mmCIF file of C-alpha atoms in Angstrom:
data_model
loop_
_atom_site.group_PDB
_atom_site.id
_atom_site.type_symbol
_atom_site.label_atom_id
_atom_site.label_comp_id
_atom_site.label_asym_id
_atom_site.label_seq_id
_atom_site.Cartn_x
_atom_site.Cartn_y
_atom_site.Cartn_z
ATOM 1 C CA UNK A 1 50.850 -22.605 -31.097
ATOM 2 C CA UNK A 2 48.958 -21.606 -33.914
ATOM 3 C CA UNK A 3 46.609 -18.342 -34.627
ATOM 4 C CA UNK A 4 42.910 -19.732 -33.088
ATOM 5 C CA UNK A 5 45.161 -20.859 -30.261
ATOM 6 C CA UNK A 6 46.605 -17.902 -29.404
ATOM 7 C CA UNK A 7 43.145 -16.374 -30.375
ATOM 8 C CA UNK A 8 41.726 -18.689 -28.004
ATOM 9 C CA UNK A 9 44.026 -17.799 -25.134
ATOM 10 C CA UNK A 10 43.279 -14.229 -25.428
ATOM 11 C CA UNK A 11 39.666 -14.374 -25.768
ATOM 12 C CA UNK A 12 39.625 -15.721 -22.014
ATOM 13 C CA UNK A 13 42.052 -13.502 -21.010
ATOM 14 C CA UNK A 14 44.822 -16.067 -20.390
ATOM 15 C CA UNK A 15 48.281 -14.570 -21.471
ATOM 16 C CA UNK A 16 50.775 -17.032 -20.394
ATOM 17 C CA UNK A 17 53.597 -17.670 -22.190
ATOM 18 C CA UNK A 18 52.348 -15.893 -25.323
ATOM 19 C CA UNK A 19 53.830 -12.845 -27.797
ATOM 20 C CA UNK A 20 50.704 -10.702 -28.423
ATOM 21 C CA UNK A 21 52.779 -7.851 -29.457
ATOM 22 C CA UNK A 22 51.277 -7.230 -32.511
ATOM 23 C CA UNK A 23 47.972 -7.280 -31.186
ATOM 24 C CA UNK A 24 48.361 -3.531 -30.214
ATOM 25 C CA UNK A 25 44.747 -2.534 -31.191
ATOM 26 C CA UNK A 26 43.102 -5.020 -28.112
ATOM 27 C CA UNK A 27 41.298 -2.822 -25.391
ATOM 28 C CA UNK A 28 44.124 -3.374 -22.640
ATOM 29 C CA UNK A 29 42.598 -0.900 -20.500
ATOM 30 C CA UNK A 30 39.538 -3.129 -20.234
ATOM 31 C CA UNK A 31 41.468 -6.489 -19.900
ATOM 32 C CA UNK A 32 43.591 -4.054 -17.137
ATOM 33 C CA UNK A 33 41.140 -3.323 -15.588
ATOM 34 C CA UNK A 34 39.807 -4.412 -12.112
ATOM 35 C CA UNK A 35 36.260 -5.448 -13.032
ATOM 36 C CA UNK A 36 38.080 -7.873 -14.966
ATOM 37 C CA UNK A 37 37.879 -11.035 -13.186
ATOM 38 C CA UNK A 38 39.725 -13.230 -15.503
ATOM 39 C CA UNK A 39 43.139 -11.875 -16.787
ATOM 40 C CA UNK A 40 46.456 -14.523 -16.111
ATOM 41 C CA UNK A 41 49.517 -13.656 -17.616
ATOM 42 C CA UNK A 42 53.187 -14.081 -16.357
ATOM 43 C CA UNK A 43 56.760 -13.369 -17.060
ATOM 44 C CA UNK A 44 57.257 -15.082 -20.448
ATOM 45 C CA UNK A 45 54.264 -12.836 -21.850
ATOM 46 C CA UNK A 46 55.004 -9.935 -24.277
ATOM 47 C CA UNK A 47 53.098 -7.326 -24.867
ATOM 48 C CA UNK A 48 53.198 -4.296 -27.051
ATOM 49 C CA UNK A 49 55.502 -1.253 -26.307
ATOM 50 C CA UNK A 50 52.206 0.738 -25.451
ATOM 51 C CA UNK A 51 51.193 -1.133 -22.319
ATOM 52 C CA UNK A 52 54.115 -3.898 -21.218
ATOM 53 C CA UNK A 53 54.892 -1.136 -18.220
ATOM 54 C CA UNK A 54 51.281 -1.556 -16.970
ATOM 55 C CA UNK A 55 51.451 -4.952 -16.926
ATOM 56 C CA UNK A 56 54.622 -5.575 -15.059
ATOM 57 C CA UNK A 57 53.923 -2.805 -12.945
ATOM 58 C CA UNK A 58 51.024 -5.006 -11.966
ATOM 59 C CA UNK A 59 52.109 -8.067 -12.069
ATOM 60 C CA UNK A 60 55.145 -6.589 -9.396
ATOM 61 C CA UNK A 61 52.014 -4.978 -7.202
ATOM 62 C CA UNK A 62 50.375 -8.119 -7.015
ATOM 63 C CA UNK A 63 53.888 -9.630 -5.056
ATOM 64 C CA UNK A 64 52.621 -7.791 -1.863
ATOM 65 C CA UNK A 65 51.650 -11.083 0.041
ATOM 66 C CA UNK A 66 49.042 -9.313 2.257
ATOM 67 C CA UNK A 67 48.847 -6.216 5.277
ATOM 68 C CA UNK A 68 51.307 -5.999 7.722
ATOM 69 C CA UNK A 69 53.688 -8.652 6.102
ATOM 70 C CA UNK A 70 56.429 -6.091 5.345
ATOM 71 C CA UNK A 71 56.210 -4.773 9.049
ATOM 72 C CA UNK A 72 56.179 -8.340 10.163
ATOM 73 C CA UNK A 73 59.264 -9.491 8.346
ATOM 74 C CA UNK A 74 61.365 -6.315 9.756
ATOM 75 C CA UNK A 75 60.212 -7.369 13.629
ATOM 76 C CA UNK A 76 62.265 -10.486 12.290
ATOM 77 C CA UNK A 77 59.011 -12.716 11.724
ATOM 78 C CA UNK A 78 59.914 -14.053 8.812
ATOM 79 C CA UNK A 79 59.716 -18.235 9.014
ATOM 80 C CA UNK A 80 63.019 -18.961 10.376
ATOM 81 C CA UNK A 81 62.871 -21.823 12.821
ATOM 82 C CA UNK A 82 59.365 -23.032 11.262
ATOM 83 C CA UNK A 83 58.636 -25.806 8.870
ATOM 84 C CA UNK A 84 55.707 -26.202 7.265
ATOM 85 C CA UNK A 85 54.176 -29.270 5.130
ATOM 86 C CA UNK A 86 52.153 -28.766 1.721
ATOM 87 C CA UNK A 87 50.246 -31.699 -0.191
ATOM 88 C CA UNK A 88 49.419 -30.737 -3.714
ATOM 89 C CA UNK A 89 50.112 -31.402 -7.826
ATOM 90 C CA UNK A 90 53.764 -31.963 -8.694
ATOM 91 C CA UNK A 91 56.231 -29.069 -8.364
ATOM 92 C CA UNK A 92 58.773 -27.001 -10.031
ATOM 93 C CA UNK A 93 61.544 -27.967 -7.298
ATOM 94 C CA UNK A 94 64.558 -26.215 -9.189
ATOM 95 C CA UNK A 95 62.318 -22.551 -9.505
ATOM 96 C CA UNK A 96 64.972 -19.826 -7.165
ATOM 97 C CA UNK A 97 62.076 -18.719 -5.012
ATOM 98 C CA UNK A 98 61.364 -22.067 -3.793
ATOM 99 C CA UNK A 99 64.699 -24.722 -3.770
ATOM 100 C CA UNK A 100 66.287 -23.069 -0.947
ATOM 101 C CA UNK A 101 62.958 -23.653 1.244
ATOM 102 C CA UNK A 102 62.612 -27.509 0.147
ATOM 103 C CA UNK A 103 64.040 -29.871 2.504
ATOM 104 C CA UNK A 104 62.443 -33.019 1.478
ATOM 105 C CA UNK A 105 60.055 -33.546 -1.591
ATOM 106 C CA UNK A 106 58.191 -36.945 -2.565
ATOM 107 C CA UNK A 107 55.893 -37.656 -5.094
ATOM 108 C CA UNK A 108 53.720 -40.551 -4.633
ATOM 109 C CA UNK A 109 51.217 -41.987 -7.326
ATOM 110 C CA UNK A 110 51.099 -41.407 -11.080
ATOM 111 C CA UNK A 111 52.605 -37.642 -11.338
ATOM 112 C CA UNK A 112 52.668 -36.083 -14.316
ATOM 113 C CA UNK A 113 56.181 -35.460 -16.063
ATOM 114 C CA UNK A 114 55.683 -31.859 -16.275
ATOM 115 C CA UNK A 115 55.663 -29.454 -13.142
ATOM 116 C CA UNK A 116 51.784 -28.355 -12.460
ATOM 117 C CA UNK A 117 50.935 -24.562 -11.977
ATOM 118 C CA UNK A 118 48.567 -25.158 -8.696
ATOM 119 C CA UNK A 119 52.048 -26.119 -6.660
ATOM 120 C CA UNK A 120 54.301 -24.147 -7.203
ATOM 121 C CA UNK A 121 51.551 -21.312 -6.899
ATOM 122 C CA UNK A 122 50.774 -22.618 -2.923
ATOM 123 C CA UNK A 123 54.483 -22.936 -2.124
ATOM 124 C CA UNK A 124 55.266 -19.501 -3.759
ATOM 125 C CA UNK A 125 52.523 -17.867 -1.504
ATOM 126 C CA UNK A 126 53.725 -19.665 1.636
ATOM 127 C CA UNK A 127 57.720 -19.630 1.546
ATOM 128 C CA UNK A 128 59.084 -18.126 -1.993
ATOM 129 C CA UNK A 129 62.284 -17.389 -0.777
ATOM 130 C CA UNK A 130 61.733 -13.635 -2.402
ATOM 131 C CA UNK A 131 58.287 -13.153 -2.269
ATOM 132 C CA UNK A 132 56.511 -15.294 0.402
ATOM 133 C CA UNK A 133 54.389 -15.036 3.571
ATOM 134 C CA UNK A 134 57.175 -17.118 5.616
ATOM 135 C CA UNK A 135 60.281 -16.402 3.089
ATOM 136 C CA UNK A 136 62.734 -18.156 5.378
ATOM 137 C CA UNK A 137 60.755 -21.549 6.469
ATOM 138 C CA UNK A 138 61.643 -24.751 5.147
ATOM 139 C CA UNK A 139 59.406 -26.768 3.204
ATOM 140 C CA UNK A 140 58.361 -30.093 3.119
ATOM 141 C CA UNK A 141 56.559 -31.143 0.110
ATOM 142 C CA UNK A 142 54.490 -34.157 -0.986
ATOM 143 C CA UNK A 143 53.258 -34.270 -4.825
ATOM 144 C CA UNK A 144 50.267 -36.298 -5.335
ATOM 145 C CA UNK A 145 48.025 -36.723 -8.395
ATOM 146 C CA UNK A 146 46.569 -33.988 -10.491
ATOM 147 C CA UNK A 147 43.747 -33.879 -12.769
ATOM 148 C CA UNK A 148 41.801 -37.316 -13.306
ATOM 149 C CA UNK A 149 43.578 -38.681 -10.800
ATOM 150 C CA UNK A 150 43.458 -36.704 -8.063
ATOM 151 C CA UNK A 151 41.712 -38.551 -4.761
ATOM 152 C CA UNK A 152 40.911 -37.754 -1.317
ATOM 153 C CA UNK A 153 42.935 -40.816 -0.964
ATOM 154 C CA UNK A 154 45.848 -39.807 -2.086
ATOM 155 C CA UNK A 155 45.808 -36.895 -0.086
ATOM 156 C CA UNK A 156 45.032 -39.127 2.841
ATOM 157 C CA UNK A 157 48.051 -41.131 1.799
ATOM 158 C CA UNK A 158 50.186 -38.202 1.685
ATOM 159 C CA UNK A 159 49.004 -36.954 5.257
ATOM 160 C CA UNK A 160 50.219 -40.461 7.031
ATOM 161 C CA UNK A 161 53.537 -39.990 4.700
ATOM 162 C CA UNK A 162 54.128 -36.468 6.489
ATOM 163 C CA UNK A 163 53.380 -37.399 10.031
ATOM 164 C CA UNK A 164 55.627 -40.014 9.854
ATOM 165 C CA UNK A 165 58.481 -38.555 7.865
ATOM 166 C CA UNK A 166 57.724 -35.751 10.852
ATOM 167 C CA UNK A 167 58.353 -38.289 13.543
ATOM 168 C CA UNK A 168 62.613 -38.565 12.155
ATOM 169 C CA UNK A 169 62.543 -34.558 12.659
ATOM 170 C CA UNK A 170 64.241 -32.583 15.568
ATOM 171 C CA UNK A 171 61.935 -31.249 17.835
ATOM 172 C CA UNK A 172 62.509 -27.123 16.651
ATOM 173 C CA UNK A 173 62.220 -28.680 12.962
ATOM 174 C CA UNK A 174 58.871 -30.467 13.418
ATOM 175 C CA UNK A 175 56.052 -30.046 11.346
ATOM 176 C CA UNK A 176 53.176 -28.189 12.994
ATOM 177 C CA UNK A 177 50.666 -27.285 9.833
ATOM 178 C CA UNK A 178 50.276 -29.095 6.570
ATOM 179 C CA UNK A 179 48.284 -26.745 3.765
ATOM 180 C CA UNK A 180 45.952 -28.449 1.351
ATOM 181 C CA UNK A 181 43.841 -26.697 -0.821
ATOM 182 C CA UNK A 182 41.291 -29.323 -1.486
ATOM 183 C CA UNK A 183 38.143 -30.176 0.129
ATOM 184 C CA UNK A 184 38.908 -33.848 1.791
ATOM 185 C CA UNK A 185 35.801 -34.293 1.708
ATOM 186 C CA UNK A 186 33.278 -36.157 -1.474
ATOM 187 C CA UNK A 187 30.540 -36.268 0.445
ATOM 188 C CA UNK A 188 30.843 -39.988 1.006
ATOM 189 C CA UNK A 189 30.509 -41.101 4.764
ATOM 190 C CA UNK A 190 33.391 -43.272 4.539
ATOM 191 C CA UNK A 191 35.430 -40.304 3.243
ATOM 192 C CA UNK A 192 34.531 -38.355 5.740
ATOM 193 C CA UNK A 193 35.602 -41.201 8.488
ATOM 194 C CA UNK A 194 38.458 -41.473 6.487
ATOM 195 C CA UNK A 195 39.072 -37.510 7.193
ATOM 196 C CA UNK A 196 38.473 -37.952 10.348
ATOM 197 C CA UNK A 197 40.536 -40.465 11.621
ATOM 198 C CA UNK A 198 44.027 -38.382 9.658
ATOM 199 C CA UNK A 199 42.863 -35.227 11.182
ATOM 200 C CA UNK A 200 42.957 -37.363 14.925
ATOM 201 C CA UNK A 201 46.249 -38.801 14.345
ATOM 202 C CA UNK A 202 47.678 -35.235 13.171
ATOM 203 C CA UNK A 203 45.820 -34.014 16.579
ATOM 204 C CA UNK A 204 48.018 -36.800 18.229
ATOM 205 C CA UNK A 205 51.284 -35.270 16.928
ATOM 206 C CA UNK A 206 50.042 -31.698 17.143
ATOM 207 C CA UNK A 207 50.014 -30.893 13.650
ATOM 208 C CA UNK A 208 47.354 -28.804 12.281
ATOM 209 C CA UNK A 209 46.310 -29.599 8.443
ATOM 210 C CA UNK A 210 44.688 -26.004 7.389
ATOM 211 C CA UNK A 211 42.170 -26.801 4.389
ATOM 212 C CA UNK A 212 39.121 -25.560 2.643
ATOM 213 C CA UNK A 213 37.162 -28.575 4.941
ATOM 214 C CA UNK A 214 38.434 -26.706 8.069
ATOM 215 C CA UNK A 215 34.912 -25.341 9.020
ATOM 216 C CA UNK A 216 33.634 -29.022 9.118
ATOM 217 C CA UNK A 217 36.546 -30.898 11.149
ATOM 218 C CA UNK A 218 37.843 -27.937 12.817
ATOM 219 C CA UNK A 219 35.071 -25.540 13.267
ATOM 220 C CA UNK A 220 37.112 -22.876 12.007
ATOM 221 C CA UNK A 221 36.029 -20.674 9.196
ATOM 222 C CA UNK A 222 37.820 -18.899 6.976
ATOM 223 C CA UNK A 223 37.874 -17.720 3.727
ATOM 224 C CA UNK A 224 39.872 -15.698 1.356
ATOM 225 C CA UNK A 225 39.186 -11.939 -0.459
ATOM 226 C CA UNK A 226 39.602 -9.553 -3.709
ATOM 227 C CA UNK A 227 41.455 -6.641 -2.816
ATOM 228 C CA UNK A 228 41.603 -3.678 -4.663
ATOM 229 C CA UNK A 229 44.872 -3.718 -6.834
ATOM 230 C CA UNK A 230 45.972 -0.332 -7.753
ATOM 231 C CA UNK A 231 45.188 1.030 -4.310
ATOM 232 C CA UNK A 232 47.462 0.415 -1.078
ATOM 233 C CA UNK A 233 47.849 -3.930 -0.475
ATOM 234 C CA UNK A 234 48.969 -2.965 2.985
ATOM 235 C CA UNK A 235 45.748 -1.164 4.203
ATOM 236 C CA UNK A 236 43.418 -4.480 4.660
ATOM 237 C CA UNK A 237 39.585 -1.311 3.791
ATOM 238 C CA UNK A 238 41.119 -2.518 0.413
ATOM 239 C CA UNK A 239 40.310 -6.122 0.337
ATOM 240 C CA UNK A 240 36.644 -7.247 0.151
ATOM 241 C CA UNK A 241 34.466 -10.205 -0.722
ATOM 242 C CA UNK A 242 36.275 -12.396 -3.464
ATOM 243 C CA UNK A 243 35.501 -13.135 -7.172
ATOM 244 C CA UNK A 244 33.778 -16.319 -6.577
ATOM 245 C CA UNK A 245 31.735 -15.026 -3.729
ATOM 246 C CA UNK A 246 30.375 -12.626 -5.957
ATOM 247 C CA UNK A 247 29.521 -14.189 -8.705
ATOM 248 C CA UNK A 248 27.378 -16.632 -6.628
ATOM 249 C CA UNK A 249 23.327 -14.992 -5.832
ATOM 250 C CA UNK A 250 22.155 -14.953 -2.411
ATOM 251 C CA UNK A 251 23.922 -14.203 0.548
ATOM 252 C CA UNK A 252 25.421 -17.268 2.287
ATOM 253 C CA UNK A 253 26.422 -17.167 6.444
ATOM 254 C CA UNK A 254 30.092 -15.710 6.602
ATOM 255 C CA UNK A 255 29.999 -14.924 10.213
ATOM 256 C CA UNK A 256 32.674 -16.083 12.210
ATOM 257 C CA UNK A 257 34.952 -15.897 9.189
ATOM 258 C CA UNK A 258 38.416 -15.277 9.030
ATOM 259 C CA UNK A 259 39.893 -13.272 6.118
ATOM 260 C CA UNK A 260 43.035 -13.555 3.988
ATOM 261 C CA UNK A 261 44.329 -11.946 0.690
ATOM 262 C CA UNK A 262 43.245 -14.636 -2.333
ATOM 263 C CA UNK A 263 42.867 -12.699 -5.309
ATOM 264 C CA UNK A 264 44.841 -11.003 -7.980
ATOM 265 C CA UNK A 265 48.180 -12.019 -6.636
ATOM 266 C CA UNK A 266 51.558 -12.965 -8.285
ATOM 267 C CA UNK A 267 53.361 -16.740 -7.097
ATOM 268 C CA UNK A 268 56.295 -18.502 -9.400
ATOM 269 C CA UNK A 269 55.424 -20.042 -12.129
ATOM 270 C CA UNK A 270 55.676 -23.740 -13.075
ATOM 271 C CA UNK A 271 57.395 -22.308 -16.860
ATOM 272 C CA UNK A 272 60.703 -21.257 -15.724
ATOM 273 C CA UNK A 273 63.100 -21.146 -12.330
ATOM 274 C CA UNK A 274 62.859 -16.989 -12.337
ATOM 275 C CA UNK A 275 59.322 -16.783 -13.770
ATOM 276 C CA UNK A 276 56.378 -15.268 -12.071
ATOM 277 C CA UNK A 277 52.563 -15.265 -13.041
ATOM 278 C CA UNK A 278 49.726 -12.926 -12.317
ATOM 279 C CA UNK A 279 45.899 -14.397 -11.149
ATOM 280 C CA UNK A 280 43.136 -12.607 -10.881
ATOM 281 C CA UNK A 281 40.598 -14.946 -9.394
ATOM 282 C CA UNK A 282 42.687 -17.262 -6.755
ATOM 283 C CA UNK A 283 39.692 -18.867 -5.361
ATOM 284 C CA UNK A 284 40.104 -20.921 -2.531
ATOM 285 C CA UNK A 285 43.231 -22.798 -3.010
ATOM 286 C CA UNK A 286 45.289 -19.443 -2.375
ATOM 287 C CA UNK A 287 43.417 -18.584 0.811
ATOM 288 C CA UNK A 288 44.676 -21.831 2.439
ATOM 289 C CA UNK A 289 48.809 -21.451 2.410
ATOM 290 C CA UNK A 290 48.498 -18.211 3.224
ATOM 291 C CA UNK A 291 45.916 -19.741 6.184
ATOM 292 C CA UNK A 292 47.926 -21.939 6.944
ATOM 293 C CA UNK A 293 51.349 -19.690 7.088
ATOM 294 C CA UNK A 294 49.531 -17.459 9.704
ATOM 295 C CA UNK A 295 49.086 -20.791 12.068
ATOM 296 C CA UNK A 296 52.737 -21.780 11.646
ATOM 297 C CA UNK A 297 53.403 -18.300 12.598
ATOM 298 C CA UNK A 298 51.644 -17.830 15.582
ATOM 299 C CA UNK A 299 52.630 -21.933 17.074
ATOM 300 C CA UNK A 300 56.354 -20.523 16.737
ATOM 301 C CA UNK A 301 55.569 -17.774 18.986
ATOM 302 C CA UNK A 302 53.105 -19.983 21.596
ATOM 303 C CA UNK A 303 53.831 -23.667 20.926
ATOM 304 C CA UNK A 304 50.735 -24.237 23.224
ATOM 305 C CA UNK A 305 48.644 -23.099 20.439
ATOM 306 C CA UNK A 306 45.718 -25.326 19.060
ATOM 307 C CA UNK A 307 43.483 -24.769 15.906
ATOM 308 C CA UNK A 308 40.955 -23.788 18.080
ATOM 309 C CA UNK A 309 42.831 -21.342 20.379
ATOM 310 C CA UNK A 310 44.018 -20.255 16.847
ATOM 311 C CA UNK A 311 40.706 -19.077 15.470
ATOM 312 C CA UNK A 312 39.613 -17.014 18.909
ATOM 313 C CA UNK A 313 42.640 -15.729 18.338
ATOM 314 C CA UNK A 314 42.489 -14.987 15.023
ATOM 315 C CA UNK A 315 39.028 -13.479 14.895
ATOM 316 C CA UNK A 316 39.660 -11.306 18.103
ATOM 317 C CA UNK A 317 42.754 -9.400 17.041
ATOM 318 C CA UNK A 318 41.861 -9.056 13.493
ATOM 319 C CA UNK A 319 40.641 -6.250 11.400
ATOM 320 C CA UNK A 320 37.468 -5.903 10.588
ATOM 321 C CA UNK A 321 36.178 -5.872 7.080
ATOM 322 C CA UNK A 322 32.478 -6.450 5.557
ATOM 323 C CA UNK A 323 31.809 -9.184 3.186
ATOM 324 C CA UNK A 324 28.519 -9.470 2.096
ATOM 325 C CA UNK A 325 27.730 -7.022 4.599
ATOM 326 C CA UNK A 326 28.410 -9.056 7.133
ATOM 327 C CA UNK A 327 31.654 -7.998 9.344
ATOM 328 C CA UNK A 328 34.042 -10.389 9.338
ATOM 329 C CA UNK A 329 37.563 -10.690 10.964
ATOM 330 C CA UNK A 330 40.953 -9.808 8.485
ATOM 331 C CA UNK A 331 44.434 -11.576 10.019
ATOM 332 C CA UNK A 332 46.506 -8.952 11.846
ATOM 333 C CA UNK A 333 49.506 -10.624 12.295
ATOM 334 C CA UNK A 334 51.245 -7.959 14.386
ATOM 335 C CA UNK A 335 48.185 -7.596 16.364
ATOM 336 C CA UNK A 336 48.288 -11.378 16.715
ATOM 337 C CA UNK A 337 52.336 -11.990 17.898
ATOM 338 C CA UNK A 338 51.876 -9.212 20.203
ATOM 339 C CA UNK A 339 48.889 -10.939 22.310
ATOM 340 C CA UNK A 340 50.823 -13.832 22.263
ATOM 341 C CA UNK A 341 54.006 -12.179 23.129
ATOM 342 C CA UNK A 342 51.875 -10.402 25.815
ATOM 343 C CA UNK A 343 50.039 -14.243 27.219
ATOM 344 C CA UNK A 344 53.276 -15.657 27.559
ATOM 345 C CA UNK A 345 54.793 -12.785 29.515
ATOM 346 C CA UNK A 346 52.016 -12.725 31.830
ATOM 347 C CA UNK A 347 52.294 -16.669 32.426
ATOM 348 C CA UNK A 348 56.043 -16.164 33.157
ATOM 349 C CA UNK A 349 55.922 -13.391 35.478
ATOM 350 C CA UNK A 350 52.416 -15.774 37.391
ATOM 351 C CA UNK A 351 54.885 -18.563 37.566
ATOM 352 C CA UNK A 352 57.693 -16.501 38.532
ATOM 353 C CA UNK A 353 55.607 -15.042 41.622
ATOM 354 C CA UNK A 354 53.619 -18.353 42.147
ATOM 355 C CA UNK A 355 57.712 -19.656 42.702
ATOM 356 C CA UNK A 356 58.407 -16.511 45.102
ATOM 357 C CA UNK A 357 55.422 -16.932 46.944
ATOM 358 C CA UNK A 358 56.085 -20.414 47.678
ATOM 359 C CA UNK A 359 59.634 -20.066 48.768
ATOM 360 C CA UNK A 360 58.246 -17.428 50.933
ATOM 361 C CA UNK A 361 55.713 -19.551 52.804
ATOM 362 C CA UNK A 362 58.561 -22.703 52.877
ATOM 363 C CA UNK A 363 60.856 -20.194 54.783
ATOM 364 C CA UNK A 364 58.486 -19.512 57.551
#
């Protein structure tokens, strides 16, 4: 990589992979700093004596997947039993976070030769084996086309592909969420039957497919947030309305909504099997594993549970946070388990003296 490369790079705040040692006189306070929406770098990147202890300081930080998730893993919530299902770009399957999880990977189409950054990202935040929401489920993984060649059809290909590779599991091994952080949707009416009909046969073999089209074939909203990095990840006052959200005018509906950690967050990196990278702006396509990682969670605890019974769920045990003003409902996963834990109790001990009550009324 030459100079104006490099040069390049830095100007929009994309680090990756370079040596910008020498450039010890750039303002790294201001590209540190949180109104700066733009800053990627990762493990590979070296930076002057000065400041490399402020960056991975922050690029460590940004490993806290979300509130609650540390208290959550010691209850002993931490994947094992689930499997979850992820269509997206081709991955790095030998990265250490992430080959212990995979159980099955395919790639269908014309994939690219080189791992992409957008998968190994969604797997990281959804079962990295060090890091992730759900660090002991296995993962199923279908890599479709990136770039030019990504389709809703493809994706719709890949769906089919992982209900019926689902159909050869066990039943505690099945598949009950795929995560997709596309739209599915083109606008096209025939795409949109097209949606339809996969989202009907995944109802048919109870598997949920979490992605950013979930409002409009689901009716459940959700969307993900900034949070404030050098203050406490675990305390959810400190996440807020995300980067893209604000840099859009007006104030578009959010009611209804629930909220998951999106931005400024660290997942493995497609450049080496130990390396990590740092976003800042996530957008939408880190909202949906960790979405969808919340769903798998609470079906393990109440396989009874449907998308829908999901969002009331959701939204009435969350925490609530304002996003453009509006309040709006963060996941509280320990909040969450425990009403579940708490439903199923109370259906046990109904049944149990529905039983008694019965035997009672036989015996007279």
């Amino acid at each position: 990589m030459d100079k104006n490369e490099i040069l390049g790079k830095i100007g929009r705040n994309d680090f990756r992979g370079l040596d910008v040692s020498q450039y010890d006189s750039l303002n790294w306070n201001d590209i540190l700093s949180e109104q700066n929406q733009n800053l990627i770098f990762d493990s590979k990147t070296i930076f002057p004596d000065a400041v490399k202890n402020l960056f991975q300081t922050r690029l460590e930080r940004a490993k806290v997947r979300g509130p609650y998730i540390e208290q959550l893993h010691n209850l002993g919530y931490t994947g094992r039993g689930i499997t979850v299902a992820i269509i997206d770009s081709k991955l790095r399957t030998t990265h250490n976070g992430i080959k212990d999880n995979l159980t099955y990977y395919k790639e269908i189409g014309n994939i690219t030769s080189e791992p992409e950054m957008h998968g190994s990202a969604v797997s990281s935040i959804l079962c990295d084996r060090d890091i992730g929401l759900l660090p002991d489920a296995k993962l199923v993984y279908f890599a479709t086309p990136a770039g030019a060649g990504l389709t809703v059809d493809s994706y719709i290909d890949a769906i089919y592909q992982t209900v019926e590779y689902n159909k050869q599991l066990s039943e505690k091994d099945k598949i009950k969420v795929i995560s997709i952080s596309f739209g599915l949707n083109d606008g096209a009416v025939e795409t949109r039957e097209k949606v339809k009909r996969a989202i009907s046969v995944c109802r048919d073999n109870d598997i949920f497919i979490a992605f950013t089209g979930s409002p409009e074939f689901y009716n459940i909203g959700f969307i993900g947030t900034d949070r404030k990095i050098d203050s406490d990840l675990n305390n959810p006052k400190n996440y807020g309305e995300c980067i893209f959200l604000s840099k859009r005018s007006g104030n578009p509906s959010v009611e209804n909504i629930i909220c998951v950690p999106q931005d400024r967050i660290t997942t493995a990196s497609p450049a080496g099997d130990n390396d990590y990278v740092y976003y800042t702006d996530g957008g939408m396509s880190w909202a949906t594993p960790y979405f969808a990682g919340m769903y798998a969670l609470a079906k393990s605890v109440d396989n009874s549970i449907t998308p829908e019974k999901f969002r009331d769920l959701a939204l009435s045990t969350g925490d609530n946070i304002l996003i453009k003003n509006v309040n709006c409902s963060f996941i509280n996963p320990i909040k969450m388990v425990k009403s579940l834990q708490f439903e199923n109790a109370t259906k046990k001990l109904d049944n149990k003296e529905f039983t008694i009550t019965k035997r009672m009324l036989n015996d007279r």
